Coordinates of N, CA and C in Angstrom, one line a residue:
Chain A
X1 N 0.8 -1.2 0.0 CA 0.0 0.0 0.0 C 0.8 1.2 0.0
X2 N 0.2 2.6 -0.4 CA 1.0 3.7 -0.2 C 1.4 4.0 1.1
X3 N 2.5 4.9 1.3 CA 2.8 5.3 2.3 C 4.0 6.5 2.4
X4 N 4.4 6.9 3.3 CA 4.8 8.0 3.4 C 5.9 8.2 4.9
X5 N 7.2 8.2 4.6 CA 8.1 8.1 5.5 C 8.7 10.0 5.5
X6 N 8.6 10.1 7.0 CA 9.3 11.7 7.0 C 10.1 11.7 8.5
X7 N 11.0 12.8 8.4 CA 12.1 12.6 9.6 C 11.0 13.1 11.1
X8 N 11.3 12.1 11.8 CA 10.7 12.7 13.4 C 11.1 13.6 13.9
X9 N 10.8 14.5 14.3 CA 11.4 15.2 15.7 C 11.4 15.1 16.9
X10 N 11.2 16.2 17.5 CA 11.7 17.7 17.1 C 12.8 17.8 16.4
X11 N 12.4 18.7 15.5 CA 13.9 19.4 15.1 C 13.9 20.8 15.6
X12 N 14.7 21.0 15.9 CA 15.4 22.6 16.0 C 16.5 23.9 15.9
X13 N 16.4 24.7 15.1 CA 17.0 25.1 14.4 C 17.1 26.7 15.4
X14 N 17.9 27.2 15.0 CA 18.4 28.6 15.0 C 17.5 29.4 13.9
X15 N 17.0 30.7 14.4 CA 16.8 31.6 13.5 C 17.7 32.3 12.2
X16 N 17.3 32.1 11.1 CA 17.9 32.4 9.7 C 18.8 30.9 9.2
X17 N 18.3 29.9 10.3 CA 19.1 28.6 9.6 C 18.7 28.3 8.3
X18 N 19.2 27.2 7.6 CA 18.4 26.5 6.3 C 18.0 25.1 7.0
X19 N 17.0 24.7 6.2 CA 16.0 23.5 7.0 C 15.6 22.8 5.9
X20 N 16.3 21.6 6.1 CA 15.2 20.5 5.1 C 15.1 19.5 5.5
X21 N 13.4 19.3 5.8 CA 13.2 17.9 6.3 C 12.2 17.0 5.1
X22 N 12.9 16.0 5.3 CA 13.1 14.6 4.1 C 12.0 14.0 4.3
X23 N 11.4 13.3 3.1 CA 9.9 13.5 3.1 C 10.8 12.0 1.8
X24 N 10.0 10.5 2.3 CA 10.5 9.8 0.8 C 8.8 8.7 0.8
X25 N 8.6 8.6 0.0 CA 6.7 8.0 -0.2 C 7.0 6.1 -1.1
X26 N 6.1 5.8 -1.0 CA 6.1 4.7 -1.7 C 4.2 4.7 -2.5
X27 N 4.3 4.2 -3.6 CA 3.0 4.1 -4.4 C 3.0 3.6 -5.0
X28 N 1.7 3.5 -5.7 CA 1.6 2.0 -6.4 C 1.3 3.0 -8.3
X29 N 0.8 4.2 -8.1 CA 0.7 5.2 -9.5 C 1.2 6.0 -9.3
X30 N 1.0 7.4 -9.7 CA 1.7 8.4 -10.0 C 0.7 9.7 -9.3
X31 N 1.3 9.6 -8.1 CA 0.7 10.3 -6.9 C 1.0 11.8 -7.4
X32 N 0.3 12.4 -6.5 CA 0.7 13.9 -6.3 C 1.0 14.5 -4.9
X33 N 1.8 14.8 -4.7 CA 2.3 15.2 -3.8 C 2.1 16.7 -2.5
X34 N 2.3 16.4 -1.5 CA 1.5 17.9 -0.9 C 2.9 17.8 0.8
X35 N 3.2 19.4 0.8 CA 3.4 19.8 2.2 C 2.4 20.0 2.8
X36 N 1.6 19.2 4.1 CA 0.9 20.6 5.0 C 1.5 21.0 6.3
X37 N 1.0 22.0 6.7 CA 1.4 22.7 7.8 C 0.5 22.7 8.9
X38 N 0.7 22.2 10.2 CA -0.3 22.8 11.2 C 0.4 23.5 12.3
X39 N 0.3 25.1 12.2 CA 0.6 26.1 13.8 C 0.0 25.6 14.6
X40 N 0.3 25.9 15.8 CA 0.2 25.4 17.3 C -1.2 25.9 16.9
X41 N -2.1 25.5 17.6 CA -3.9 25.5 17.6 C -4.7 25.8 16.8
X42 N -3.9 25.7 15.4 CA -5.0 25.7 14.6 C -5.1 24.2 13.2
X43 N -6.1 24.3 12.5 CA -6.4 23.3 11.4 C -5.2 22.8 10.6
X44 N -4.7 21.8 9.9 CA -3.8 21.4 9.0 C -4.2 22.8 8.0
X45 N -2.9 23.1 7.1 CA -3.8 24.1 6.2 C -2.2 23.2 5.0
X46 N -2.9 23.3 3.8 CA -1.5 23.4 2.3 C -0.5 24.3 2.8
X47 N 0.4 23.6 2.4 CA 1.4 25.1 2.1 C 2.2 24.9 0.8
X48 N 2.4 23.4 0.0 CA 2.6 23.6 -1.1 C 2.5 22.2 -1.8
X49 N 2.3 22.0 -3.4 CA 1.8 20.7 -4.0 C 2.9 20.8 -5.3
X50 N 2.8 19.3 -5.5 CA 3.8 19.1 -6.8 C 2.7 18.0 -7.3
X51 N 2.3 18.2 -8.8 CA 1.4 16.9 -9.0 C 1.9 16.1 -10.4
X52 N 3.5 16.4 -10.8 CA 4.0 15.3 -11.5 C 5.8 15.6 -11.3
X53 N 6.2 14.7 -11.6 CA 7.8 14.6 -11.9 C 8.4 15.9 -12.4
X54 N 9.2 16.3 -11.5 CA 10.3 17.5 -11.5 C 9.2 18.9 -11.4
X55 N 8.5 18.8 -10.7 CA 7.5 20.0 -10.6 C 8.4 20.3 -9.1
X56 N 8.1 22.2 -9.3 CA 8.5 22.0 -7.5 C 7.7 23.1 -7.2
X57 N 6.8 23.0 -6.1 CA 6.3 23.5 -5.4 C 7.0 24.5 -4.5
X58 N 6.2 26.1 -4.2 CA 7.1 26.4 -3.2 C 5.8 27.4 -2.7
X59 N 5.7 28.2 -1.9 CA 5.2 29.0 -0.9 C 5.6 29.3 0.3
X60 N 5.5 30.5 0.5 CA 6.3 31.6 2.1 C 7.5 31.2 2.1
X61 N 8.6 30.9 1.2 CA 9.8 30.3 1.2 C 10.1 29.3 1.3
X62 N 9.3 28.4 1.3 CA 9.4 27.0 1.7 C 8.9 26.0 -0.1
X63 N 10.1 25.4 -0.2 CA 10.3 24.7 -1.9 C 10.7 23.2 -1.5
X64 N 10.0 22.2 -2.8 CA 9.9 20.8 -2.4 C 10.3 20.6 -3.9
X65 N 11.1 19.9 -4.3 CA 10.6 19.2 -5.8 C 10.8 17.8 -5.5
X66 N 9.3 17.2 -6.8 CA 8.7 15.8 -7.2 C 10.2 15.6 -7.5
X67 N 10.7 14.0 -6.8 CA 11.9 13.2 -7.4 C 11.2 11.8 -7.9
X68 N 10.9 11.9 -8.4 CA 10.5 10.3 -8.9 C 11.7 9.5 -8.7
X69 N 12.6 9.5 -9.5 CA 13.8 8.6 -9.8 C 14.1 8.3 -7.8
X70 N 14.0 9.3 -7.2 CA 14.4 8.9 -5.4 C 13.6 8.6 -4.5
X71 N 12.1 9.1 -5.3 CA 10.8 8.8 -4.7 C 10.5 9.9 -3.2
X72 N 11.1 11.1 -3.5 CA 11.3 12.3 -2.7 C 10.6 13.1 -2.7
X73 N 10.3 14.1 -1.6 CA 9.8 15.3 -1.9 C 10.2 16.1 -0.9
X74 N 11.6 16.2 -0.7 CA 12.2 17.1 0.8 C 11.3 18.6 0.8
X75 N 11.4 18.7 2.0 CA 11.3 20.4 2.1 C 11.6 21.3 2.3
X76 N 12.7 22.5 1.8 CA 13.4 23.0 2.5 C 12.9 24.6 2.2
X77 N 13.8 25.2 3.2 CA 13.6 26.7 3.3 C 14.9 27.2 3.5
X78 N 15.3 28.3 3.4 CA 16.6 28.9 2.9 C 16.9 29.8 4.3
X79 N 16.1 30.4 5.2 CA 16.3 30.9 6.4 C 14.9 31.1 7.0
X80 N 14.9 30.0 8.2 CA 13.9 30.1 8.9 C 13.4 31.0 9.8
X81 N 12.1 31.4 10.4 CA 11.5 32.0 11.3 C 11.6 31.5 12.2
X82 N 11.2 32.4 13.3 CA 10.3 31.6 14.6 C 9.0 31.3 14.3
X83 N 8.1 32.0 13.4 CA 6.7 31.9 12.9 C 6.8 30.3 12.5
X84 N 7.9 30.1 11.7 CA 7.8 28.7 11.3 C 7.3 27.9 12.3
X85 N 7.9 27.8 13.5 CA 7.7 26.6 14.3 C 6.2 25.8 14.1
X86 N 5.8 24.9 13.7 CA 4.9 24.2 13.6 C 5.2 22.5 13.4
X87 N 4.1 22.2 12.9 CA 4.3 20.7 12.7 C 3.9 20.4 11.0
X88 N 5.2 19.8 10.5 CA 4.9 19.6 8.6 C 4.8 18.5 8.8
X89 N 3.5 18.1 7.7 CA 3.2 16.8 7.1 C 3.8 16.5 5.6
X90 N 4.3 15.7 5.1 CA 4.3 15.3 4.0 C 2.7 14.6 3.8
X91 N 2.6 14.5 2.6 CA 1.4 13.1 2.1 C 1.2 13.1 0.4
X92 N 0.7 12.0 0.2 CA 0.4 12.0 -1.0 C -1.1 11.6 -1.6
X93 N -1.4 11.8 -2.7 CA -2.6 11.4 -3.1 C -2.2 10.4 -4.3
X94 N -2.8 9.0 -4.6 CA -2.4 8.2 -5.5 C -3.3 8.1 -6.6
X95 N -2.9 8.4 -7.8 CA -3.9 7.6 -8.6 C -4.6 6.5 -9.1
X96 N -3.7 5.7 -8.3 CA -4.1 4.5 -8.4 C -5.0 3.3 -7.9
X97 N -6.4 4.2 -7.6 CA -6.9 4.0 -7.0 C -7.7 3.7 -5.6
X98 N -8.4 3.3 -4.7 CA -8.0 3.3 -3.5 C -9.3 4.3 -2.7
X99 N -8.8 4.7 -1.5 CA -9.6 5.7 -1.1 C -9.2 6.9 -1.3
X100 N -10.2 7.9 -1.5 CA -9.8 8.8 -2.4 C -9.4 10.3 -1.6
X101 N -8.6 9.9 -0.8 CA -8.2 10.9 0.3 C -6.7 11.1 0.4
X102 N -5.3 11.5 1.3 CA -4.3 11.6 1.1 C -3.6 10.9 2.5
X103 N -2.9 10.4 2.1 CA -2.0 9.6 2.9 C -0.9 10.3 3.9
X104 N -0.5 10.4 4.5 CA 0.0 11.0 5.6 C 1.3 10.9 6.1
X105 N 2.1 11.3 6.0 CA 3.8 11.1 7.2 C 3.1 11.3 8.5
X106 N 3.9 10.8 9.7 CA 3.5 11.1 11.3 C 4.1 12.4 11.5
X107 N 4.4 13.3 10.7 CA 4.7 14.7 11.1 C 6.1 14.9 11.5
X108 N 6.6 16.0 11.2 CA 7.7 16.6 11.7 C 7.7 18.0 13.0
X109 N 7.7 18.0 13.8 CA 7.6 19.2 14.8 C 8.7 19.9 14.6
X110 N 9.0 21.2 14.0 CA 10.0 22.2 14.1 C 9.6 23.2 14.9
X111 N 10.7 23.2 15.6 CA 11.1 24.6 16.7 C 12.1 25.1 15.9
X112 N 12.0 26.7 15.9 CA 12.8 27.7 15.4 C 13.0 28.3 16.7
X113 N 14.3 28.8 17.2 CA 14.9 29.3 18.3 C 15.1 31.0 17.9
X114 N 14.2 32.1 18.5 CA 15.2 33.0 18.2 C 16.8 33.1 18.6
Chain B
X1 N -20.4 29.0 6.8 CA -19.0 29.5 7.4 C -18.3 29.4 6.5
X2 N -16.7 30.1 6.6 CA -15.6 30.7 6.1 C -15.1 29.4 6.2
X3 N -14.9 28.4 7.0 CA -14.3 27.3 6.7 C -14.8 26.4 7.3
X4 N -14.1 25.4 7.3 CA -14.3 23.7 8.3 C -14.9 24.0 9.6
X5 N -15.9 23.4 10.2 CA -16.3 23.9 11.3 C -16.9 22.2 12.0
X6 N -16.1 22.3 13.2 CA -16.1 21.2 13.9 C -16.6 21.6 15.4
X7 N -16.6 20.4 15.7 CA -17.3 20.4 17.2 C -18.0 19.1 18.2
X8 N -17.5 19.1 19.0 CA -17.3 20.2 19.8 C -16.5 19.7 20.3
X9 N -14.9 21.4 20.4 CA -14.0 21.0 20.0 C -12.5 20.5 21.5
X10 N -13.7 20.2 22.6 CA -13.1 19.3 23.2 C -14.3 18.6 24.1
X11 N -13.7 17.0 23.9 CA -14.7 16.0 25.2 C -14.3 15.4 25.9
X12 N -14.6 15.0 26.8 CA -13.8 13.8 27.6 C -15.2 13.2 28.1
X13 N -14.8 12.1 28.1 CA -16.2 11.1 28.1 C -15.4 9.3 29.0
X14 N -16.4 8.9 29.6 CA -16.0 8.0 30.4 C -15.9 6.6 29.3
X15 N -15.3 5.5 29.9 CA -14.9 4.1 28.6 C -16.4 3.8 29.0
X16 N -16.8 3.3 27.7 CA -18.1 2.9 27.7 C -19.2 3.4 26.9
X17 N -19.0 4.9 27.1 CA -20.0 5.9 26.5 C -20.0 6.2 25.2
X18 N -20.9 6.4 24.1 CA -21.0 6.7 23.1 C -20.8 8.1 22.8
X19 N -20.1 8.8 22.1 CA -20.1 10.1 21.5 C -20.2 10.2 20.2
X20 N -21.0 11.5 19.6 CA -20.8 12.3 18.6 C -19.9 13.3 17.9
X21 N -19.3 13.2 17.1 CA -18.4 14.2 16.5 C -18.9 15.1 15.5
X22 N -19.3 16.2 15.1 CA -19.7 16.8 13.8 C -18.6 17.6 13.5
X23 N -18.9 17.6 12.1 CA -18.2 18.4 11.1 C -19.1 19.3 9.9
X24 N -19.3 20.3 10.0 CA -20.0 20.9 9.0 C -18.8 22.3 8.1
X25 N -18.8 21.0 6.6 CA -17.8 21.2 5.6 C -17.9 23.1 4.9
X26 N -17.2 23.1 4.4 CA -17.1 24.8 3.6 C -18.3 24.2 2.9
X27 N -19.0 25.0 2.7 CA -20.7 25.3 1.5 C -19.8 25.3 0.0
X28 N -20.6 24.0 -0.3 CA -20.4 23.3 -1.9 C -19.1 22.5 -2.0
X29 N -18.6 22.0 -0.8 CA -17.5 21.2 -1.3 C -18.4 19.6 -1.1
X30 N -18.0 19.2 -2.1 CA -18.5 17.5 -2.2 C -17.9 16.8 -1.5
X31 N -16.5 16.7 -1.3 CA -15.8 15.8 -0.6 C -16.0 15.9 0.8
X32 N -15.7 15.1 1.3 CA -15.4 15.5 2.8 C -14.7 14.0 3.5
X33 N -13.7 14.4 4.3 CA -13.1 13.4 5.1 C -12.9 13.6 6.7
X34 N -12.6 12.1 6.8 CA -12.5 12.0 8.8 C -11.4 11.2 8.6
X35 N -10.3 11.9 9.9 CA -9.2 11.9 10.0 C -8.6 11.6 11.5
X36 N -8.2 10.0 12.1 CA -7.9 11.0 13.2 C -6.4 10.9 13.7
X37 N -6.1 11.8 14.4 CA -4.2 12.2 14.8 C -4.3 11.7 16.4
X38 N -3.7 10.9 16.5 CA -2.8 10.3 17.6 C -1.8 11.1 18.0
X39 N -1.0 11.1 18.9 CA 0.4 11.4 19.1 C 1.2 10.4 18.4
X40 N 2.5 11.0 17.8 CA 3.4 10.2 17.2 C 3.1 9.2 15.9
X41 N 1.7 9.7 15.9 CA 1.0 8.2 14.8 C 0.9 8.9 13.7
X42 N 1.0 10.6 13.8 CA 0.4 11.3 12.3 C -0.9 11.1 12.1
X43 N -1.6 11.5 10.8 CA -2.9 11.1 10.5 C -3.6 9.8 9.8
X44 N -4.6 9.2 10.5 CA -5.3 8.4 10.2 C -6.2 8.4 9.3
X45 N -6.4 7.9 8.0 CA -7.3 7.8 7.5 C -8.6 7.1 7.7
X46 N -10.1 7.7 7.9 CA -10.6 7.2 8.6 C -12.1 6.9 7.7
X47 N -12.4 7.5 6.9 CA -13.9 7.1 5.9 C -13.9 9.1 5.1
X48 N -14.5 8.8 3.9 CA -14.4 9.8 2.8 C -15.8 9.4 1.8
X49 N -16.5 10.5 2.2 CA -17.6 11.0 1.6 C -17.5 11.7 0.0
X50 N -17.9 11.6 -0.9 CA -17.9 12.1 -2.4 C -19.4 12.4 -2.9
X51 N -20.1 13.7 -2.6 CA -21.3 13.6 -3.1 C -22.2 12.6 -2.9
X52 N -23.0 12.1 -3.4 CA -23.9 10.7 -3.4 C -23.8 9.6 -3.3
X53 N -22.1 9.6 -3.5 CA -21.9 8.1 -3.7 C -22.0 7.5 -2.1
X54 N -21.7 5.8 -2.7 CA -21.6 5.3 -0.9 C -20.1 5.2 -0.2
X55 N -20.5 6.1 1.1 CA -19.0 6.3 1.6 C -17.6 5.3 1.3
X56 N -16.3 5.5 1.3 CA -15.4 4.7 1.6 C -15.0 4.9 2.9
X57 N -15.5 3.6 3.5 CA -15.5 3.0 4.8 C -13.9 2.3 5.5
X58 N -13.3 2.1 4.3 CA -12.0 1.2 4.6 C -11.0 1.4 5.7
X59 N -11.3 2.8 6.4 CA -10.0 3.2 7.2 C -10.9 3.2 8.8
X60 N -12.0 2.7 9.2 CA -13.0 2.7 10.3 C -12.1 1.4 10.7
X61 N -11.7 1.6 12.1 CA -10.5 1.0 12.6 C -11.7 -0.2 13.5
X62 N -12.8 -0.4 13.6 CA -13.6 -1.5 13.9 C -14.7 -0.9 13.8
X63 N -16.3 -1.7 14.3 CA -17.5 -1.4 13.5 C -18.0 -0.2 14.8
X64 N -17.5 0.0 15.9 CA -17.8 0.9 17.2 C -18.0 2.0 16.2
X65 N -17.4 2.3 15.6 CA -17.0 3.7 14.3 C -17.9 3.7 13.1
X66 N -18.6 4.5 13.3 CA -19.7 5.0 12.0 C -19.9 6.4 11.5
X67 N -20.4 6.7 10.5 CA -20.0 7.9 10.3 C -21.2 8.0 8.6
X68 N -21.9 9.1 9.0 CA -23.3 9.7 8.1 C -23.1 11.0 7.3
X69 N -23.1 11.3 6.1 CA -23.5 13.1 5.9 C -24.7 13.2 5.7
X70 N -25.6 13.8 6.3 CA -27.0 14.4 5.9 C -27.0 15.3 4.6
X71 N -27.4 15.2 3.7 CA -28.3 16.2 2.6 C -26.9 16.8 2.0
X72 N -25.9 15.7 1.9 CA -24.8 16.1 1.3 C -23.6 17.3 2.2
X73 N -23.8 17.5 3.3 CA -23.2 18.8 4.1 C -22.8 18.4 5.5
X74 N -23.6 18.5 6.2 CA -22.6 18.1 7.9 C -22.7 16.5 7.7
X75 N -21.6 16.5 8.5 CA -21.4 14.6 8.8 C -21.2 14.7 10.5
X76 N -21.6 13.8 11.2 CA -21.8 13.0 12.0 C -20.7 12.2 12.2
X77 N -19.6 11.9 13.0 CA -18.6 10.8 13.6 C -19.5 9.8 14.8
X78 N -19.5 8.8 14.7 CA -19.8 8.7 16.0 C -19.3 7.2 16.4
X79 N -18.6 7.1 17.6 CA -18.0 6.6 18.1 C -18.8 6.0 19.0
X80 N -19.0 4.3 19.0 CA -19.8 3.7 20.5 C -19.0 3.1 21.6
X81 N -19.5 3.0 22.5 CA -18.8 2.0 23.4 C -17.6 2.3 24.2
X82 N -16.7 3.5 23.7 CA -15.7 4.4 24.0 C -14.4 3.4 24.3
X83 N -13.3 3.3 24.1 CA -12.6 2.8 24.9 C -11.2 3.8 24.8
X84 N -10.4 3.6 25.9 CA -9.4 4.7 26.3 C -8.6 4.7 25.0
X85 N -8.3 3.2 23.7 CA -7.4 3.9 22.6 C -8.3 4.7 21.6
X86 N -9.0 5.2 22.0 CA -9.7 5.9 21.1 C -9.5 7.2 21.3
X87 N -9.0 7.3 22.2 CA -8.7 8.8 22.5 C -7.3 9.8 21.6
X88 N -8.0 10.8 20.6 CA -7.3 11.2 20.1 C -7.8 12.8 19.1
X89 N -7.1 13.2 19.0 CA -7.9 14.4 17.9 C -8.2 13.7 16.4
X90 N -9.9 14.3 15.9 CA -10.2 13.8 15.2 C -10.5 14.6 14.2
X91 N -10.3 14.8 13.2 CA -10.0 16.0 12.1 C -10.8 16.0 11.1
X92 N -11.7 16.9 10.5 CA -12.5 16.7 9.1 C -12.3 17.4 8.9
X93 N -12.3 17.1 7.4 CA -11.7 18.0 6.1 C -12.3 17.8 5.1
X94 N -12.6 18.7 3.9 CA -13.7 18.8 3.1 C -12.4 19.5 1.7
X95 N -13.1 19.2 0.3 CA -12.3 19.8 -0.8 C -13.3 19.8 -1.5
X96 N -13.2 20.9 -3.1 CA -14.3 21.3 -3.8 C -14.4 19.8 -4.9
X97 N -13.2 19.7 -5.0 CA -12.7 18.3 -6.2 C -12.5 17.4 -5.1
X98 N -11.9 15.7 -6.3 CA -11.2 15.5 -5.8 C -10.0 15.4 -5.1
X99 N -9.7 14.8 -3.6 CA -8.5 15.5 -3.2 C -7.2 14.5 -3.9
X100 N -7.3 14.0 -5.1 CA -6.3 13.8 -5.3 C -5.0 15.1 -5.8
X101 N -5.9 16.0 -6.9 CA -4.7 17.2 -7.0 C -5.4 18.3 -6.5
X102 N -7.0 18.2 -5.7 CA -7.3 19.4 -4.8 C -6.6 19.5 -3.6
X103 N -7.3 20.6 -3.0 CA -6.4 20.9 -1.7 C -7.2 20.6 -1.2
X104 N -6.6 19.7 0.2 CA -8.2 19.8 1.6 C -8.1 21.3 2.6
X105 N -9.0 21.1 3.0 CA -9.5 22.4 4.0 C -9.9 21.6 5.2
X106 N -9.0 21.6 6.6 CA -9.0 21.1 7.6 C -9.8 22.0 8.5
X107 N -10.6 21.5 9.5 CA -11.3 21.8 10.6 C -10.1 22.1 11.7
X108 N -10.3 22.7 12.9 CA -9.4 22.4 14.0 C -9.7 21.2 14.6
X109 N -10.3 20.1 14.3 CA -10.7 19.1 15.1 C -11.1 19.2 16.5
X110 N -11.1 17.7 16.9 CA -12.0 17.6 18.1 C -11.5 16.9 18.9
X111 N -11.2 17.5 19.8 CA -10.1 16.5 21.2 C -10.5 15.8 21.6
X112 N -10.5 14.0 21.6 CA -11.2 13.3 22.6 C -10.9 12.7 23.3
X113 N -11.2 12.5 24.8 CA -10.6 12.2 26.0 C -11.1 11.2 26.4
X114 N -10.9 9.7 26.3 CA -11.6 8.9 27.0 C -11.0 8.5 27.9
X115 N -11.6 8.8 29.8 CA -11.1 8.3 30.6 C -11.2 6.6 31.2

């Protein structure tokens, strides 16, 4: 079945660090891909999608590109906030059938330190 | 409403007891899903509604777990019998498409506490 491996945390970083946490999926078609984001007390919200090979998503500085050939979709940012601190999901949606909803990593928790 | 609207958005309920979860999706999204997050576990896939059709039920972790949309728009969780691993936040999310290259629109979910 599909599925979706991403690094655990916490991670924690310094303010204006670079950050990339590793997102690698398994499927059975030709998924599409999604960051989401959830801030401390509120809903999962997108923050960015890739829905074929070598596409790269990015939003609020934060950029992911579809690796097929590695089966990736890291996500990094070039200098973090403290606003960052939340929890990122990878997940994917498959074509190939199935239930027609998005599959999930167990989340990454980043702390950004001023 | 402006978005996903859940409720109520904390319970704590004794093992044993039946609860309700609702979800009432953004106006005109067809889809709608139940989700629920554990600690450490990430998100669960848990049943996904599409317009008329008949739900996919596949991620209802035993039959205690059921789950209705009335007239195409609010859905219903409901949970019998309660038992303490059931305790966890339970998330619904709704999209205009499908969510394979739509976006979902997450509720803040619903804390549940089974003592």
């Amino acid at each position: 079945g599909d599925s979706v491996t991403q690094m655990e945390g916490p991670v924690t970083l310094s303010e204006e660090a670079f950050l990339t946490i590793n997102c690698t999926y398994t499927a059975t078609g030709y998924p599409s891909l999604f960051w989401y984001v959830q801030y401390p007390g509120e809903g999962l919200q997108l923050l960015l999608k890739a829905t074929k090979a070598d596409d790269k998503g990015s939003n609020k500085g934060f950029e992911a590109t579809y690796r097929k050939e590695t089966t990736s979709f890291h996500l990094e940012k070039g200098s973090v906030q403290v606003s960052d601190s939340a929890v990122y999901f990878c997940a994917l949606s498959d074509s190939g059938g199935g239930a027609d909803g998005l599959t999930f990593g167990k989340g990454t928790h980043l702390i950004i330190q001023p | 409403g402006a978005g996903v609207s859940q409720s109520p958005s904390n319970k704590v309920t004794e093992k044993g007891k039946d609860v309700e979860l609702r979800c009432d999706p953004i106006s005109g999204h067809t889809a709608l899903y139940w989700y629920r997050q554990s600690l450490g576990q990430g998100l669960e896939f848990l049943i996904y509604f599409q317009g008329n059709s008949a739900p996919d039920k596949s991620g209802l972790p035993s039959d205690r777990f059921s789950a209705e949309r009335t007239g195409g728009s609010v859905s219903t969780l409901t949970i019998q019998r309660t038992q303490q691993e059931d305790s966890a936040v339970y998330l619904c999310a709704s999209s205009l498409v499908s969510g394979k290259t739509g976006e979902l629109f997450f509720g803040e979910g619903s804390r549940l506490t089974v003592l």
